[in-house]
Amino acid sequence: MTVRKQLAIVLLIIGITGAIGSGAIRYFWKEFFPVQLGSRAPNFTAATLDSIPRQRSLDNYRGQVVMINVWATWCLPCRVEMPSIEALHRAYGPKGLKILAVSIDDPGTDSTIRAFVRQYGLTFEILHDAKGKISELYDVDGYPETFIVGKDGIIRKKLMSAMDWNSPEARALVDRLLTERTE
């Protein structure tokens, strides 16, 4: 066997090994690096509901306390939760809390989402992730799912169901995070 053939075989083996390793890392990524309390909130991108949609990302809010609520118009618990999120926004938005409600409704449903926003009188930022990438990125198992991110970009609370955001516990958490100093 010539040196050239030996080199080709070695390169082929390295390529196959690399492809298998890359696939395994992608497959097991969530096992090795889960999105959980204490982990850095992954950046994501979603579109505004403006007549000409603009892309927004979590990076636009770095250094701020952010509530990320992943929801859908067809989700009944989401409908129950939205009024308390609006009340939280009215109370804490002026103090610096940023609420990003990211709809995972299907593509082409912007008008349905806008009607939902009008129906509930929502005034916080509503984004649309028509491809549902945030669900994959944040390992969302059901809707609604909410992540509270501190000024340092670390996930401080993860809720896997609807919540009353007017509860003393929820407000105490927001108060604490808004007054926290970052270095």
mmCIF file of C-alpha atoms in Angstrom:
data_model
loop_
_atom_site.group_PDB
_atom_site.id
_atom_site.type_symbol
_atom_site.label_atom_id
_atom_site.label_comp_id
_atom_site.label_asym_id
_atom_site.label_seq_id
_atom_site.Cartn_x
_atom_site.Cartn_y
_atom_site.Cartn_z
ATOM 1 C CA MET A 1 0.000 0.000 0.000
ATOM 2 C CA THR A 2 1.343 3.386 -0.947
ATOM 3 C CA VAL A 3 1.855 6.270 1.474
ATOM 4 C CA ARG A 4 -0.810 8.215 -0.391
ATOM 5 C CA LYS A 5 -3.415 5.452 0.167
ATOM 6 C CA GLN A 6 -2.428 5.145 3.832
ATOM 7 C CA LEU A 7 -2.832 8.906 4.287
ATOM 8 C CA ALA A 8 -6.226 8.809 2.574
ATOM 9 C CA ILE A 9 -7.380 6.006 4.901
ATOM 10 C CA VAL A 10 -6.155 7.882 7.990
ATOM 11 C CA LEU A 11 -7.902 11.082 6.848
ATOM 12 C CA LEU A 12 -11.096 9.129 6.143
ATOM 13 C CA ILE A 13 -11.008 7.585 9.642
ATOM 14 C CA ILE A 14 -10.392 11.012 11.217
ATOM 15 C CA GLY A 15 -13.284 12.491 9.208
ATOM 16 C CA ILE A 16 -15.705 9.722 10.198
ATOM 17 C CA THR A 17 -14.639 9.964 13.847
ATOM 18 C CA GLY A 18 -15.104 13.744 13.779
ATOM 19 C CA ALA A 19 -18.563 13.442 12.215
ATOM 20 C CA ILE A 20 -19.640 10.855 14.807
ATOM 21 C CA GLY A 21 -18.242 13.003 17.623
ATOM 22 C CA SER A 22 -19.988 16.126 16.322
ATOM 23 C CA GLY A 23 -23.288 14.277 16.024
ATOM 24 C CA ALA A 24 -22.932 12.863 19.540
ATOM 25 C CA ILE A 25 -22.244 16.320 20.985
ATOM 26 C CA ARG A 26 -25.354 17.705 19.293
ATOM 27 C CA TYR A 27 -27.461 14.759 20.416
ATOM 28 C CA PHE A 28 -26.270 14.889 24.049
ATOM 29 C CA TRP A 29 -25.806 18.685 24.314
ATOM 30 C CA LYS A 30 -28.832 19.156 26.597
ATOM 31 C CA GLU A 31 -27.609 16.333 28.829
ATOM 32 C CA PHE A 32 -24.200 17.938 29.280
ATOM 33 C CA PHE A 33 -25.297 21.604 29.301
ATOM 34 C CA PRO A 34 -28.939 21.847 30.426
ATOM 35 C CA VAL A 35 -30.716 25.186 30.711
ATOM 36 C CA GLN A 36 -31.425 25.314 34.427
ATOM 37 C CA LEU A 37 -31.194 27.497 37.498
ATOM 38 C CA GLY A 38 -27.743 28.989 37.729
ATOM 39 C CA SER A 39 -26.894 28.556 34.057
ATOM 40 C CA ARG A 40 -26.346 31.422 31.642
ATOM 41 C CA ALA A 41 -29.478 32.279 29.683
ATOM 42 C CA PRO A 42 -28.885 31.361 26.037
ATOM 43 C CA ASN A 43 -29.268 34.159 23.537
ATOM 44 C CA PHE A 44 -32.233 33.802 21.209
ATOM 45 C CA THR A 45 -33.771 35.791 18.386
ATOM 46 C CA ALA A 46 -37.461 36.395 17.670
ATOM 47 C CA ALA A 47 -39.451 38.893 15.627
ATOM 48 C CA THR A 48 -41.538 41.821 16.826
ATOM 49 C CA LEU A 49 -45.169 42.032 15.735
ATOM 50 C CA ASP A 50 -44.624 45.400 14.029
ATOM 51 C CA SER A 51 -45.961 45.894 10.508
ATOM 52 C CA ILE A 52 -42.337 45.459 9.450
ATOM 53 C CA PRO A 53 -41.039 42.874 11.946
ATOM 54 C CA ARG A 54 -37.687 43.562 13.595
ATOM 55 C CA GLN A 55 -35.459 40.921 15.087
ATOM 56 C CA ARG A 56 -34.875 41.200 18.832
ATOM 57 C CA SER A 57 -32.590 39.062 20.931
ATOM 58 C CA LEU A 58 -31.850 38.541 24.587
ATOM 59 C CA ASP A 59 -28.581 40.383 23.980
ATOM 60 C CA ASN A 60 -30.663 43.571 23.549
ATOM 61 C CA TYR A 61 -31.481 43.359 27.275
ATOM 62 C CA ARG A 62 -28.121 42.390 28.807
ATOM 63 C CA GLY A 63 -27.582 43.968 32.206
ATOM 64 C CA GLN A 64 -31.307 44.083 32.942
ATOM 65 C CA VAL A 65 -33.682 41.801 34.831
ATOM 66 C CA VAL A 66 -35.652 39.940 32.164
ATOM 67 C CA MET A 67 -38.666 37.667 32.351
ATOM 68 C CA ILE A 68 -38.855 35.360 29.332
ATOM 69 C CA ASN A 69 -42.291 33.802 28.988
ATOM 70 C CA VAL A 70 -42.628 31.150 26.273
ATOM 71 C CA TRP A 71 -46.297 30.811 25.346
ATOM 72 C CA ALA A 72 -48.888 30.296 22.592
ATOM 73 C CA THR A 73 -52.340 31.697 21.822
ATOM 74 C CA TRP A 74 -53.875 28.191 21.895
ATOM 75 C CA CYS A 75 -52.464 27.480 25.379
ATOM 76 C CA LEU A 76 -55.223 27.738 28.021
ATOM 77 C CA PRO A 77 -52.844 28.128 31.022
ATOM 78 C CA CYS A 78 -51.118 30.921 29.070
ATOM 79 C CA ARG A 79 -54.450 32.733 28.801
ATOM 80 C CA VAL A 80 -54.971 32.399 32.557
ATOM 81 C CA GLU A 81 -51.467 33.682 33.336
ATOM 82 C CA MET A 82 -51.319 36.699 31.005
ATOM 83 C CA PRO A 83 -53.360 39.158 33.138
ATOM 84 C CA SER A 84 -51.010 38.654 36.109
ATOM 85 C CA ILE A 85 -47.968 39.145 33.852
ATOM 86 C CA GLU A 86 -49.529 42.411 32.645
ATOM 87 C CA ALA A 87 -50.064 43.505 36.269
ATOM 88 C CA LEU A 88 -46.433 42.640 37.057
ATOM 89 C CA HIS A 89 -45.312 44.670 34.041
ATOM 90 C CA ARG A 90 -47.348 47.699 35.090
ATOM 91 C CA ALA A 91 -45.910 47.538 38.614
ATOM 92 C CA TYR A 92 -42.282 46.712 37.775
ATOM 93 C CA GLY A 93 -41.724 47.830 34.176
ATOM 94 C CA PRO A 94 -41.056 51.417 35.318
ATOM 95 C CA LYS A 95 -38.572 50.028 37.871
ATOM 96 C CA GLY A 96 -36.606 48.186 35.172
ATOM 97 C CA LEU A 97 -38.177 44.744 34.703
ATOM 98 C CA LYS A 98 -38.238 43.734 31.037
ATOM 99 C CA ILE A 99 -40.859 41.198 30.060
ATOM 100 C CA LEU A 100 -40.425 39.303 26.804
ATOM 101 C CA ALA A 101 -43.362 37.078 25.951
ATOM 102 C CA VAL A 102 -42.220 34.855 23.101
ATOM 103 C CA SER A 103 -45.065 33.233 21.171
ATOM 104 C CA ILE A 104 -44.299 29.918 19.504
ATOM 105 C CA ASP A 105 -47.456 30.032 17.382
ATOM 106 C CA ASP A 106 -47.122 28.749 13.824
ATOM 107 C CA PRO A 107 -45.779 30.909 10.972
ATOM 108 C CA GLY A 108 -48.364 33.257 9.473
ATOM 109 C CA THR A 109 -50.275 33.727 12.742
ATOM 110 C CA ASP A 110 -49.089 37.271 13.548
ATOM 111 C CA SER A 111 -52.664 38.607 13.211
ATOM 112 C CA THR A 112 -53.912 35.970 15.686
ATOM 113 C CA ILE A 113 -51.186 36.944 18.146
ATOM 114 C CA ARG A 114 -51.992 40.650 17.711
ATOM 115 C CA ALA A 115 -55.690 39.923 18.388
ATOM 116 C CA PHE A 116 -54.673 38.028 21.551
ATOM 117 C CA VAL A 117 -52.549 40.995 22.677
ATOM 118 C CA ARG A 118 -55.489 43.391 22.111
ATOM 119 C CA GLN A 119 -57.967 41.071 23.849
ATOM 120 C CA TYR A 120 -55.814 40.908 26.991
ATOM 121 C CA GLY A 121 -54.604 44.527 26.840
ATOM 122 C CA LEU A 122 -50.952 43.487 26.954
ATOM 123 C CA THR A 123 -48.425 46.324 26.961
ATOM 124 C CA PHE A 124 -45.152 44.414 27.462
ATOM 125 C CA GLU A 125 -42.988 43.240 24.583
ATOM 126 C CA ILE A 126 -44.456 40.382 22.560
ATOM 127 C CA LEU A 127 -42.172 38.511 20.174
ATOM 128 C CA HIS A 128 -42.912 35.716 17.708
ATOM 129 C CA ASP A 129 -40.633 32.736 17.193
ATOM 130 C CA ALA A 130 -42.521 31.022 14.388
ATOM 131 C CA LYS A 131 -39.935 28.244 14.114
ATOM 132 C CA GLY A 132 -40.073 27.556 17.856
ATOM 133 C CA LYS A 133 -36.286 27.650 18.196
ATOM 134 C CA ILE A 134 -36.547 29.116 21.708
ATOM 135 C CA SER A 135 -38.328 25.950 22.850
ATOM 136 C CA GLU A 136 -35.411 23.871 21.670
ATOM 137 C CA LEU A 137 -32.770 26.280 22.942
ATOM 138 C CA TYR A 138 -34.332 26.576 26.410
ATOM 139 C CA ASP A 139 -35.432 22.914 26.551
ATOM 140 C CA VAL A 140 -39.086 23.905 27.029
ATOM 141 C CA ASP A 141 -41.283 20.924 27.864
ATOM 142 C CA GLY A 142 -44.696 22.608 27.962
ATOM 143 C CA TYR A 143 -46.413 25.947 27.807
ATOM 144 C CA PRO A 144 -46.228 28.369 29.409
ATOM 145 C CA GLU A 145 -42.679 28.149 30.652
ATOM 146 C CA THR A 146 -41.002 31.164 32.224
ATOM 147 C CA PHE A 147 -37.397 32.069 32.945
ATOM 148 C CA ILE A 148 -36.344 34.956 35.165
ATOM 149 C CA VAL A 149 -32.876 36.188 34.219
ATOM 150 C CA GLY A 150 -30.836 38.366 36.565
ATOM 151 C CA LYS A 151 -28.793 41.393 35.502
ATOM 152 C CA ASP A 152 -25.790 39.063 35.302
ATOM 153 C CA GLY A 153 -27.465 36.956 32.581
ATOM 154 C CA ILE A 154 -27.943 33.962 34.899
ATOM 155 C CA ILE A 155 -31.275 32.136 35.117
ATOM 156 C CA ARG A 156 -32.593 32.747 38.644
ATOM 157 C CA LYS A 157 -36.014 31.111 38.362
ATOM 158 C CA LYS A 158 -37.549 28.593 35.984
ATOM 159 C CA LEU A 159 -41.275 27.892 36.097
ATOM 160 C CA MET A 160 -42.798 25.110 34.076
ATOM 161 C CA SER A 161 -46.425 26.122 34.462
ATOM 162 C CA ALA A 162 -48.673 29.144 34.759
ATOM 163 C CA MET A 163 -48.202 31.289 37.846
ATOM 164 C CA ASP A 164 -49.914 34.142 39.596
ATOM 165 C CA TRP A 165 -47.318 36.877 39.154
ATOM 166 C CA ASN A 166 -49.149 39.029 41.692
ATOM 167 C CA SER A 167 -48.215 36.640 44.509
ATOM 168 C CA PRO A 168 -45.975 37.966 47.298
ATOM 169 C CA GLU A 169 -43.314 35.373 46.391
ATOM 170 C CA ALA A 170 -43.150 36.467 42.751
ATOM 171 C CA ARG A 171 -42.993 40.141 43.643
ATOM 172 C CA ALA A 172 -40.330 39.528 46.309
ATOM 173 C CA LEU A 173 -38.173 37.749 43.723
ATOM 174 C CA VAL A 174 -38.506 40.630 41.248
ATOM 175 C CA ASP A 175 -37.820 43.200 43.984
ATOM 176 C CA ARG A 176 -34.676 41.334 45.033
ATOM 177 C CA LEU A 177 -33.345 40.989 41.490
ATOM 178 C CA LEU A 178 -34.025 44.617 40.596
ATOM 179 C CA THR A 179 -32.073 45.850 43.619
ATOM 180 C CA GLU A 180 -29.202 43.416 43.175
ATOM 181 C CA ARG A 181 -25.882 44.977 42.283
ATOM 182 C CA THR A 182 -23.699 43.518 39.552
ATOM 183 C CA GLU A 183 -19.970 43.945 39.319
#
